[in-house]
C-alpha atoms as an extended CHARMM CRD file, in Angstrom:
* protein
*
        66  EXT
         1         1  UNK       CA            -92.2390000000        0.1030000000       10.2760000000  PROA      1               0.0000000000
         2         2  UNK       CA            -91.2000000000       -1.6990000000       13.3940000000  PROA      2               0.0000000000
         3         3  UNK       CA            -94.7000000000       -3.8070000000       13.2040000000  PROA      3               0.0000000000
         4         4  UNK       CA            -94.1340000000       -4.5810000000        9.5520000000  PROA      4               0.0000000000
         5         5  UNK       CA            -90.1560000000       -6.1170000000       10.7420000000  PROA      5               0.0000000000
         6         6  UNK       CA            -91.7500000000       -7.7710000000       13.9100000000  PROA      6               0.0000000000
         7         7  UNK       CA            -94.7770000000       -9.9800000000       11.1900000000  PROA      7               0.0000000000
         8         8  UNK       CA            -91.2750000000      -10.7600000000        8.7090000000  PROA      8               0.0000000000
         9         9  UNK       CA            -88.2770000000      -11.7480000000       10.7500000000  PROA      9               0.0000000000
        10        10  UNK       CA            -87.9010000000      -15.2210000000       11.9640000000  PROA      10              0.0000000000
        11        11  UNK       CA            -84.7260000000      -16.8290000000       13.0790000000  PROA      11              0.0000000000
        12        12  UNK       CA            -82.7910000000      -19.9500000000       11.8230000000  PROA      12              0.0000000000
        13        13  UNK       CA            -81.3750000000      -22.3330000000       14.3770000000  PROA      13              0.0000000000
        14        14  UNK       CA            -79.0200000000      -24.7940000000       14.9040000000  PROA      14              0.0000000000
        15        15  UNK       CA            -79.0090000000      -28.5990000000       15.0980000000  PROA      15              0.0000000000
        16        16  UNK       CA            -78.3190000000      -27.7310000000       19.3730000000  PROA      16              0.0000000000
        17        17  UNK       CA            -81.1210000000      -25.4980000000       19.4740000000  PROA      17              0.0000000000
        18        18  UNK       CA            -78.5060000000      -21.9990000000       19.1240000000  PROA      18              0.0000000000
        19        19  UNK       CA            -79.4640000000      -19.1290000000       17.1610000000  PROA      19              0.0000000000
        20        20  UNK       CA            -77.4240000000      -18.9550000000       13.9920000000  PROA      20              0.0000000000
        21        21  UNK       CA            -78.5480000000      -16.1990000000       11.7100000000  PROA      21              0.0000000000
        22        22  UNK       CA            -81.8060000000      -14.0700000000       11.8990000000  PROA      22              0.0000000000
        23        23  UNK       CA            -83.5300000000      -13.2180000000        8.3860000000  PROA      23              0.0000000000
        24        24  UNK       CA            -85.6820000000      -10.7650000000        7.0840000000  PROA      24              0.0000000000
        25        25  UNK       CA            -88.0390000000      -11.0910000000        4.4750000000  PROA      25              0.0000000000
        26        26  UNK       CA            -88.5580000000       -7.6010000000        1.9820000000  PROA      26              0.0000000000
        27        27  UNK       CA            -90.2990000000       -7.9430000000       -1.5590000000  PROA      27              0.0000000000
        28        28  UNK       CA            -90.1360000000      -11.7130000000       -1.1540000000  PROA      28              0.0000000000
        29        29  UNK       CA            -86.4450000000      -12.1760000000       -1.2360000000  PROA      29              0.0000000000
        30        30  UNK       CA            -85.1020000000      -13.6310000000        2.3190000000  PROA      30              0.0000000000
        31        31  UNK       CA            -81.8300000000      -11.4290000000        3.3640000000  PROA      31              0.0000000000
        32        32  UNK       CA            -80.2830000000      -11.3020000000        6.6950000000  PROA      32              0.0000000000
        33        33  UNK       CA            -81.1750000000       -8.8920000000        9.0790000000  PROA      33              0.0000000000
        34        34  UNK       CA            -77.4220000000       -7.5210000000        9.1290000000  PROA      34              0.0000000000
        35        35  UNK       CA            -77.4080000000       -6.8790000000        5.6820000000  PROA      35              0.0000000000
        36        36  UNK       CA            -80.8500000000       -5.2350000000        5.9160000000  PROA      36              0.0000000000
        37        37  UNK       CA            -79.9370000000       -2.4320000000        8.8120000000  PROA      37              0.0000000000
        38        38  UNK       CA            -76.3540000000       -2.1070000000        6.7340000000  PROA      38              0.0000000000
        39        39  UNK       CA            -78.7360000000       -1.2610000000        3.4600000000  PROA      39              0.0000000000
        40        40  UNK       CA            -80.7840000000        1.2790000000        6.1430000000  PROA      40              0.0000000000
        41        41  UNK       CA            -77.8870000000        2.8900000000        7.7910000000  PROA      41              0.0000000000
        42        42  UNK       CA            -75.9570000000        3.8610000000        4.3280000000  PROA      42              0.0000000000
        43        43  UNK       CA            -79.4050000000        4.4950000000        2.4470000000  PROA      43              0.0000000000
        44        44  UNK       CA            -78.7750000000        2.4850000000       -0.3720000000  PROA      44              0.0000000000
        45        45  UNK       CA            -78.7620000000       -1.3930000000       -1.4110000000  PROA      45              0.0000000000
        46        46  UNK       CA            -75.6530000000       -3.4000000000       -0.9780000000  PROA      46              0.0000000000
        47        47  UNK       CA            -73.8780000000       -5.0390000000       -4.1420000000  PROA      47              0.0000000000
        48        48  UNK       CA            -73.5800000000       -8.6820000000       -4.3790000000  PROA      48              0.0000000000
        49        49  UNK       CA            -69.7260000000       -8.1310000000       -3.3720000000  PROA      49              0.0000000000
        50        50  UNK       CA            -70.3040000000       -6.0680000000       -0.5710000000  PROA      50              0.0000000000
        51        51  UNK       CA            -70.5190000000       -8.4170000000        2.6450000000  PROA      51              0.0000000000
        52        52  UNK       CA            -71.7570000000       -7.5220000000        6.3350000000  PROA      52              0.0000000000
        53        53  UNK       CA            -68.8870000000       -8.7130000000        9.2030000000  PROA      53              0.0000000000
        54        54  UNK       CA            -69.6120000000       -8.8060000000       12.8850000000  PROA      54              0.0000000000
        55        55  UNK       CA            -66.7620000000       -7.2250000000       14.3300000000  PROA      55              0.0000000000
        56        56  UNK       CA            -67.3410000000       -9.3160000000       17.9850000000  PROA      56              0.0000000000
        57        57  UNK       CA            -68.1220000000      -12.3150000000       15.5640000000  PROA      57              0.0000000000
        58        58  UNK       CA            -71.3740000000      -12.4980000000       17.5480000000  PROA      58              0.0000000000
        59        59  UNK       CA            -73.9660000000      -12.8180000000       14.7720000000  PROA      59              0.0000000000
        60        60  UNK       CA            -76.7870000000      -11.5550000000       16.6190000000  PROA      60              0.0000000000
        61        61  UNK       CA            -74.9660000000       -8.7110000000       17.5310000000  PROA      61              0.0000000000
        62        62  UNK       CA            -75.7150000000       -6.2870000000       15.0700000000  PROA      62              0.0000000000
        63        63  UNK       CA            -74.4770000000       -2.9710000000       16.2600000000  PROA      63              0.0000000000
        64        64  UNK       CA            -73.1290000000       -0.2960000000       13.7860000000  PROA      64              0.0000000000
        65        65  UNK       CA            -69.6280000000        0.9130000000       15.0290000000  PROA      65              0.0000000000
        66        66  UNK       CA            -68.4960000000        4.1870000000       13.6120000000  PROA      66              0.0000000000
């Protein structure tokens, strides 16, 4: 599985060259990579109103707190 992520990430920068959010692509629908391991860790899809924060506001940070 970690092969298949590696092919279908990419990243989306900035006008200065920083990294702003990193994207996944699954079934042909871009989603961000948050989202995606937030989807994995409670084993189900997130609705449309449920939204992913970054506690350290760090975007690239995406660590799971309990």
């Amino acid at each position: 599985e970690l092969e298949m992520l590696k092919n279908k990430m990419f990243i989306i920068y900035t006008k200065r060259n920083k990294i702003s959010r990193r994207y996944i692509i699954i079934n042909d629908k871009f989603k961000t990579y948050a989202r995606y391991l937030m989807e994995q860790h409670f084993g189900r899809a997130l609705e449309k109103n449920e939204h992913v924060h970054h506690k350290d506001k760090n975007v690239l940070n995406n660590m799971i707190y309990i």
